[in-house]
PDB file of C-alpha atoms in Angstrom:
ATOM      1  CA  MET A   1     -16.438 -14.856 -11.181  1.00 44.00           C
ATOM      2  CA  LYS A   2     -17.174 -16.900  -8.066  1.00 45.00           C
ATOM      3  CA  THR A   3     -19.883 -19.427  -7.361  1.00 42.00           C
ATOM      4  CA  LYS A   4     -21.345 -19.745  -3.889  1.00 44.00           C
ATOM      5  CA  SER A   5     -20.410 -23.033  -2.250  1.00 41.00           C
ATOM      6  CA  ASN A   6     -23.791 -23.423  -0.517  1.00 45.00           C
ATOM      7  CA  SER A   7     -25.839 -22.980  -3.687  1.00 48.00           C
ATOM      8  CA  LYS A   8     -25.533 -24.723  -7.040  1.00 51.00           C
ATOM      9  CA  ASP A   9     -27.328 -21.915  -8.917  1.00 56.00           C
ATOM     10  CA  SER A  10     -25.771 -18.713  -7.653  1.00 54.00           C
ATOM     11  CA  ALA A  11     -22.670 -16.743  -8.585  1.00 55.00           C
ATOM     12  CA  ALA A  12     -21.099 -13.301  -8.225  1.00 55.00           C
ATOM     13  CA  TRP A  13     -19.668 -11.070 -10.926  1.00 59.00           C
ATOM     14  CA  ILE A  14     -17.552  -8.105  -9.811  1.00 60.00           C
ATOM     15  CA  VAL A  15     -16.751  -5.095 -11.986  1.00 60.00           C
ATOM     16  CA  HIS A  16     -14.114  -2.826 -10.495  1.00 57.00           C
ATOM     17  CA  THR A  17     -11.447  -0.206 -11.004  1.00 56.00           C
ATOM     18  CA  VAL A  18      -9.419  -1.195  -7.935  1.00 57.00           C
ATOM     19  CA  PRO A  19      -5.764  -1.638  -8.963  1.00 59.00           C
ATOM     20  CA  GLY A  20      -4.323  -5.077  -8.272  1.00 59.00           C
ATOM     21  CA  PHE A  21      -7.573  -6.504  -6.845  1.00 54.00           C
ATOM     22  CA  SER A  22      -7.337  -9.317  -6.006  1.00 53.00           C
ATOM     23  CA  THR A  23      -4.779 -12.060  -6.444  1.00 53.00           C
ATOM     24  CA  ALA A  24      -6.536 -15.402  -6.354  1.00 54.00           C
ATOM     25  CA  ARG A  25      -6.803 -17.108  -2.980  1.00 61.00           C
ATOM     26  CA  THR A  26      -4.486 -14.675  -1.210  1.00 60.00           C
ATOM     27  CA  ALA A  27      -5.054 -11.852   1.227  1.00 63.00           C
ATOM     28  CA  TYR A  28      -5.623  -8.429  -0.301  1.00 64.00           C
ATOM     29  CA  SER A  29      -4.139  -5.271   1.160  1.00 72.00           C
ATOM     30  CA  TRP A  30      -5.646  -1.986  -0.034  1.00 74.00           C
ATOM     31  CA  PRO A  31      -2.919   0.361  -1.375  1.00 79.00           C
ATOM     32  CA  VAL A  32      -2.961   3.388   0.952  1.00 82.00           C
ATOM     33  CA  ALA A  33      -2.027   5.676  -1.959  1.00 80.00           C
ATOM     34  CA  GLU A  34      -5.419   4.838  -3.498  1.00 77.00           C
ATOM     35  CA  ASN A  35      -7.387   6.391  -0.599  1.00 74.00           C
ATOM     36  CA  ALA A  36      -7.339   9.767  -2.334  1.00 74.00           C
ATOM     37  CA  ARG A  37      -8.692   8.386  -5.606  1.00 72.00           C
ATOM     38  CA  GLY A  38     -12.232   7.526  -6.609  1.00 69.00           C
ATOM     39  CA  HIS A  39     -13.066   3.879  -7.250  1.00 70.00           C
ATOM     40  CA  LEU A  40     -16.197   2.007  -8.222  1.00 68.00           C
ATOM     41  CA  LEU A  41     -17.051  -1.545  -7.203  1.00 68.00           C
ATOM     42  CA  ILE A  42     -20.213  -3.244  -8.422  1.00 70.00           C
ATOM     43  CA  CYS A  43     -21.189  -6.719  -7.286  1.00 72.00           C
ATOM     44  CA  LEU A  44     -24.182  -8.510  -8.806  1.00 72.00           C
ATOM     45  CA  THR A  45     -25.707 -11.747  -7.568  1.00 75.00           C
ATOM     46  CA  ILE A  46     -26.709 -13.747 -10.609  1.00 78.00           C
ATOM     47  CA  SER A  47     -27.855 -17.216 -11.582  1.00 80.00           C
ATOM     48  CA  THR A  48     -25.073 -19.481 -12.840  1.00 79.00           C
ATOM     49  CA  SER A  49     -27.047 -19.747 -16.081  1.00 83.00           C
ATOM     50  CA  GLN A  50     -26.042 -16.099 -16.737  1.00 85.00           C
ATOM     51  CA  ILE A  51     -22.284 -16.798 -16.606  1.00 84.00           C
ATOM     52  CA  ASN A  52     -21.921 -17.814 -20.261  1.00 88.00           C
ATOM     53  CA  THR A  53     -23.750 -14.644 -21.379  1.00 88.00           C
ATOM     54  CA  ILE A  54     -21.372 -12.472 -19.356  1.00 85.00           C
ATOM     55  CA  ALA A  55     -18.384 -14.398 -20.702  1.00 85.00           C
ATOM     56  CA  ALA A  56     -19.552 -13.781 -24.291  1.00 84.00           C
ATOM     57  CA  SER A  57     -19.546 -10.030 -23.695  1.00 82.00           C
ATOM     58  CA  LEU A  58     -16.188 -10.113 -21.915  1.00 81.00           C
ATOM     59  CA  LEU A  59     -14.449 -11.892 -24.797  1.00 80.00           C
ATOM     60  CA  LEU A  60     -14.276  -8.567 -26.658  1.00 76.00           C
ATOM     61  CA  VAL A  61     -12.589  -6.596 -23.892  1.00 75.00           C
ATOM     62  CA  GLN A  62      -9.710  -8.966 -23.120  1.00 71.00           C
ATOM     63  CA  PRO A  63     -10.179  -9.115 -19.339  1.00 73.00           C
ATOM     64  CA  MET A  64      -7.733 -10.399 -16.766  1.00 68.00           C
ATOM     65  CA  ILE A  65      -9.243 -13.316 -14.852  1.00 71.00           C
ATOM     66  CA  HIS A  66      -8.195 -13.155 -11.208  1.00 65.00           C
ATOM     67  CA  TYR A  67     -10.178 -16.046  -9.830  1.00 68.00           C
ATOM     68  CA  ASN A  68     -12.409 -18.808 -11.139  1.00 74.00           C
ATOM     69  CA  ASP A  69     -13.651 -21.621  -8.921  1.00 71.00           C
ATOM     70  CA  ILE A  70     -16.099 -23.226 -11.343  1.00 75.00           C
ATOM     71  CA  PRO A  71     -15.141 -26.865 -12.011  1.00 82.00           C
ATOM     72  CA  GLU A  72     -14.818 -27.929 -15.661  1.00 85.00           C
ATOM     73  CA  THR A  73     -17.631 -30.422 -15.118  1.00 88.00           C
ATOM     74  CA  GLU A  74     -20.009 -27.485 -14.550  1.00 85.00           C
ATOM     75  CA  THR A  75     -18.791 -25.446 -17.525  1.00 88.00           C
ATOM     76  CA  ALA A  76     -19.190 -28.146 -20.190  1.00 90.00           C
ATOM     77  CA  GLY A  77     -22.186 -26.287 -21.678  1.00 92.00           C
ATOM     78  CA  MET A  78     -20.542 -22.846 -21.467  1.00 91.00           C
ATOM     79  CA  PRO A  79     -18.452 -22.399 -24.631  1.00 92.00           C
ATOM     80  CA  TYR A  80     -17.902 -18.637 -24.168  1.00 89.00           C
ATOM     81  CA  PHE A  81     -16.882 -19.056 -20.554  1.00 88.00           C
ATOM     82  CA  ASN A  82     -14.396 -21.793 -21.457  1.00 88.00           C
ATOM     83  CA  LYS A  83     -12.832 -19.607 -24.169  1.00 88.00           C
ATOM     84  CA  LEU A  84     -12.559 -16.755 -21.686  1.00 85.00           C
ATOM     85  CA  ALA A  85     -11.069 -18.916 -18.921  1.00 84.00           C
ATOM     86  CA  GLU A  86      -8.516 -20.344 -21.371  1.00 83.00           C
ATOM     87  CA  GLY A  87      -7.599 -16.898 -22.742  1.00 78.00           C
ATOM     88  CA  LYS A  88      -8.860 -17.697 -26.254  1.00 78.00           C
ATOM     89  CA  ILE A  89      -9.861 -14.174 -27.208  1.00 72.00           C
ATOM     90  CA  SER A  90     -10.577 -13.582 -30.894  1.00 67.00           C
ATOM     91  CA  PRO A  91      -9.638 -10.251 -32.529  1.00 65.00           C
ATOM     92  CA  LEU A  92     -12.126 -10.942 -35.349  1.00 63.00           C
ATOM     93  CA  PRO A  93     -15.449  -9.116 -35.954  1.00 64.00           C
ATOM     94  CA  PRO A  94     -17.954  -8.360 -34.611  1.00 68.00           C
ATOM     95  CA  PHE A  95     -16.203  -5.709 -32.516  1.00 73.00           C
ATOM     96  CA  THR A  96     -19.258  -4.719 -30.471  1.00 76.00           C
ATOM     97  CA  SER A  97     -21.907  -6.754 -28.685  1.00 79.00           C
ATOM     98  CA  ARG A  98     -24.955  -6.370 -26.475  1.00 82.00           C
ATOM     99  CA  ARG A  99     -26.011  -8.993 -23.945  1.00 84.00           C
ATOM    100  CA  SER A 100     -28.683  -8.918 -21.239  1.00 86.00           C
ATOM    101  CA  ILE A 101     -28.785 -10.567 -17.829  1.00 84.00           C
ATOM    102  CA  SER A 102     -30.756 -10.028 -14.631  1.00 86.00           C
ATOM    103  CA  THR A 103     -29.801 -10.268 -11.002  1.00 83.00           C
ATOM    104  CA  GLU A 104     -31.015 -13.152  -8.888  1.00 82.00           C
ATOM    105  CA  ASN A 105     -33.791 -11.677  -6.760  1.00 78.00           C
ATOM    106  CA  ALA A 106     -37.202 -13.337  -6.678  1.00 75.00           C
ATOM    107  CA  ARG A 107     -39.062 -10.133  -5.717  1.00 83.00           C
ATOM    108  CA  SER A 108     -37.470  -7.568  -7.970  1.00 84.00           C
ATOM    109  CA  PRO A 109     -34.668  -8.723 -10.265  1.00 84.00           C
ATOM    110  CA  VAL A 110     -32.622  -5.929 -11.824  1.00 84.00           C
ATOM    111  CA  ALA A 111     -32.157  -6.063 -15.591  1.00 85.00           C
ATOM    112  CA  VAL A 112     -28.554  -5.448 -16.648  1.00 85.00           C
ATOM    113  CA  ASP A 113     -27.510  -4.757 -20.236  1.00 86.00           C
ATOM    114  CA  ILE A 114     -23.852  -5.368 -21.056  1.00 83.00           C
ATOM    115  CA  TYR A 115     -22.401  -3.460 -24.006  1.00 82.00           C
ATOM    116  CA  SER A 116     -18.929  -4.488 -25.117  1.00 80.00           C
ATOM    117  CA  LYS A 117     -16.507  -3.240 -27.699  1.00 77.00           C
ATOM    118  CA  SER A 118     -13.020  -4.388 -28.516  1.00 74.00           C
ATOM    119  CA  GLU A 119     -10.051  -2.081 -28.830  1.00 70.00           C
ATOM    120  CA  SER A 120     -10.241  -2.805 -32.583  1.00 64.00           C
ATOM    121  CA  SER A 121     -13.651  -1.141 -32.737  1.00 62.00           C
ATOM    122  CA  LYS A 122     -13.637   2.364 -34.160  1.00 56.00           C
ATOM    123  CA  TYR A 123     -16.850   3.135 -32.278  1.00 62.00           C
ATOM    124  CA  GLU A 124     -16.701   5.628 -29.435  1.00 72.00           C
ATOM    125  CA  ILE A 125     -18.548   3.892 -26.578  1.00 77.00           C
ATOM    126  CA  TYR A 126     -20.683   6.868 -25.484  1.00 79.00           C
ATOM    127  CA  LYS A 127     -21.704   8.338 -28.856  1.00 77.00           C
ATOM    128  CA  LYS A 128     -21.916   5.231 -31.044  1.00 76.00           C
ATOM    129  CA  VAL A 129     -23.120   2.674 -28.504  1.00 80.00           C
ATOM    130  CA  ILE A 130     -24.691   3.981 -25.277  1.00 83.00           C
ATOM    131  CA  VAL A 131     -26.589   7.036 -26.607  1.00 82.00           C
ATOM    132  CA  LYS A 132     -27.855   5.114 -29.640  1.00 82.00           C
ATOM    133  CA  VAL A 133     -29.252   2.274 -27.554  1.00 82.00           C
ATOM    134  CA  LEU A 134     -30.644   4.312 -24.654  1.00 83.00           C
ATOM    135  CA  LYS A 135     -32.099   6.986 -26.958  1.00 85.00           C
ATOM    136  CA  LYS A 136     -31.592   9.459 -24.125  1.00 84.00           C
ATOM    137  CA  THR A 137     -29.253  12.298 -23.304  1.00 86.00           C
ATOM    138  CA  ILE A 138     -26.464  11.136 -21.002  1.00 88.00           C
ATOM    139  CA  LYS A 139     -24.177  12.873 -18.530  1.00 87.00           C
ATOM    140  CA  VAL A 140     -20.661  11.422 -18.588  1.00 86.00           C
ATOM    141  CA  TRP A 141     -17.892  11.345 -15.971  1.00 85.00           C
ATOM    142  CA  SER A 142     -14.788  10.232 -17.859  1.00 83.00           C
ATOM    143  CA  ARG A 143     -11.275  11.323 -18.626  1.00 75.00           C
ATOM    144  CA  ARG A 144     -11.162  13.272 -21.866  1.00 70.00           C
ATOM    145  CA  ASP A 145      -9.421  11.911 -24.945  1.00 66.00           C
ATOM    146  CA  ASN A 146      -9.091  12.935 -28.592  1.00 60.00           C
ATOM    147  CA  ILE A 147     -12.630  11.744 -29.329  1.00 62.00           C
ATOM    148  CA  LEU A 148     -14.472  12.712 -26.145  1.00 63.00           C
ATOM    149  CA  LYS A 149     -13.427  16.372 -25.843  1.00 56.00           C
ATOM    150  CA  GLY A 150     -16.599  18.170 -24.877  1.00 57.00           C
ATOM    151  CA  ASP A 151     -20.338  18.160 -25.058  1.00 56.00           C
ATOM    152  CA  CYS A 152     -21.591  16.790 -28.353  1.00 59.00           C
ATOM    153  CA  ARG A 153     -24.844  16.039 -30.075  1.00 58.00           C
ATOM    154  CA  GLY A 154     -25.790  13.029 -32.133  1.00 56.00           C
ATOM    155  CA  SER A 155     -29.009  11.297 -33.171  1.00 53.00           C
ATOM    156  CA  GLN A 156     -31.090  14.034 -31.482  1.00 57.00           C
ATOM    157  CA  ARG A 157     -29.411  13.184 -28.167  1.00 65.00           C
ATOM    158  CA  HIS A 158     -26.705  14.945 -26.222  1.00 81.00           C
ATOM    159  CA  ILE A 159     -23.605  13.742 -24.452  1.00 82.00           C
ATOM    160  CA  ARG A 160     -22.919  16.164 -21.629  1.00 82.00           C
ATOM    161  CA  LEU A 161     -19.568  15.936 -19.910  1.00 83.00           C
ATOM    162  CA  ILE A 162     -19.620  16.579 -16.174  1.00 84.00           C
ATOM    163  CA  LYS A 163     -17.112  19.331 -15.501  1.00 83.00           C
ATOM    164  CA  SER A 164     -14.190  18.618 -13.194  1.00 85.00           C
ATOM    165  CA  PRO A 165     -13.878  19.313 -10.289  1.00 87.00           C
ATOM    166  CA  ALA A 166     -17.374  18.259  -9.242  1.00 86.00           C
ATOM    167  CA  ALA A 167     -19.403  17.412  -6.164  1.00 84.00           C
ATOM    168  CA  ILE A 168     -21.042  13.991  -6.579  1.00 77.00           C
ATOM    169  CA  ASN A 169     -23.621  13.308  -3.872  1.00 78.00           C
ATOM    170  CA  GLY A 170     -21.853  15.798  -1.588  1.00 82.00           C
ATOM    171  CA  HIS A 171     -18.374  14.346  -2.209  1.00 81.00           C
ATOM    172  CA  ASN A 172     -15.810  16.592  -3.920  1.00 84.00           C
ATOM    173  CA  THR A 173     -13.790  14.900  -6.649  1.00 84.00           C
ATOM    174  CA  ASN A 174     -11.903  15.596  -9.861  1.00 85.00           C
ATOM    175  CA  LEU A 175     -10.896  13.629 -12.947  1.00 84.00           C
ATOM    176  CA  GLU A 176      -7.237  13.511 -11.920  1.00 82.00           C
ATOM    177  CA  ALA A 177      -8.101  11.757  -8.643  1.00 80.00           C
ATOM    178  CA  ASP A 178     -11.061   9.664  -9.797  1.00 80.00           C
ATOM    179  CA  ILE A 179     -10.283   6.889 -12.275  1.00 75.00           C
ATOM    180  CA  THR A 180     -13.873   5.677 -12.671  1.00 79.00           C
ATOM    181  CA  ASN A 181     -15.836   6.141 -15.892  1.00 81.00           C
ATOM    182  CA  TRP A 182     -19.611   6.262 -15.759  1.00 85.00           C
ATOM    183  CA  ALA A 183     -22.664   7.794 -17.337  1.00 86.00           C
ATOM    184  CA  VAL A 184     -26.171   8.507 -16.130  1.00 87.00           C
ATOM    185  CA  SER A 185     -29.213   9.109 -18.298  1.00 87.00           C
ATOM    186  CA  ASP A 186     -30.952  12.474 -18.180  1.00 84.00           C
ATOM    187  CA  PRO A 187     -33.441  12.057 -16.534  1.00 79.00           C
ATOM    188  CA  GLY A 188     -31.245   9.937 -14.292  1.00 75.00           C
ATOM    189  CA  ASN A 189     -32.968   6.582 -14.018  1.00 81.00           C
ATOM    190  CA  ILE A 190     -30.278   4.581 -15.889  1.00 82.00           C
ATOM    191  CA  PHE A 191     -26.699   4.192 -14.627  1.00 80.00           C
ATOM    192  CA  CYS A 192     -23.836   2.959 -16.810  1.00 80.00           C
ATOM    193  CA  HIS A 193     -20.448   1.827 -15.531  1.00 76.00           C
ATOM    194  CA  VAL A 194     -17.867   2.111 -18.274  1.00 77.00           C
ATOM    195  CA  ASP A 195     -14.635   0.150 -18.001  1.00 69.00           C
ATOM    196  CA  LYS A 196     -12.122   1.752 -20.344  1.00 57.00           C
TER     197      LYS A 196
END
């Protein structure tokens, strides 16, 4: 989380799968071995008033905070952010949450829904959270596990696993080389980044 120095009401939130990115206030060198792997980086420009909402959703997933430049004087009214910054993560219920924010764009702000679940949650993120809320069939690009083995149906909606190897927008990839997890609604007007 980083606030812009030239604006008192603007911040950035970065979601990524890049390994080791980025040690606070030091130069970052991309690991050459990662060139062959798929990565996903999403950067949203948001109002600082959205920071506490994001922090509330992140409390469940036990994130690693690489960098925070927000002075304590500015976070006095942000209880969730302060808990997150201090590493005070509670393993108590509820184990899932839904929060909504929007990007900072006067003409056409983008609505962003944040769904979180803790490792203690028995819910499978695609079947029990995303499909239920979207009420749409989704196509999923994710490594398979004991729960997410193949296509499945639930609540009159389908979860369709994209077969590996695949060509995504003309780029050949496979699940062994691509560590991202994402889903797209079918029809594809909703994109979900999933950080597992």
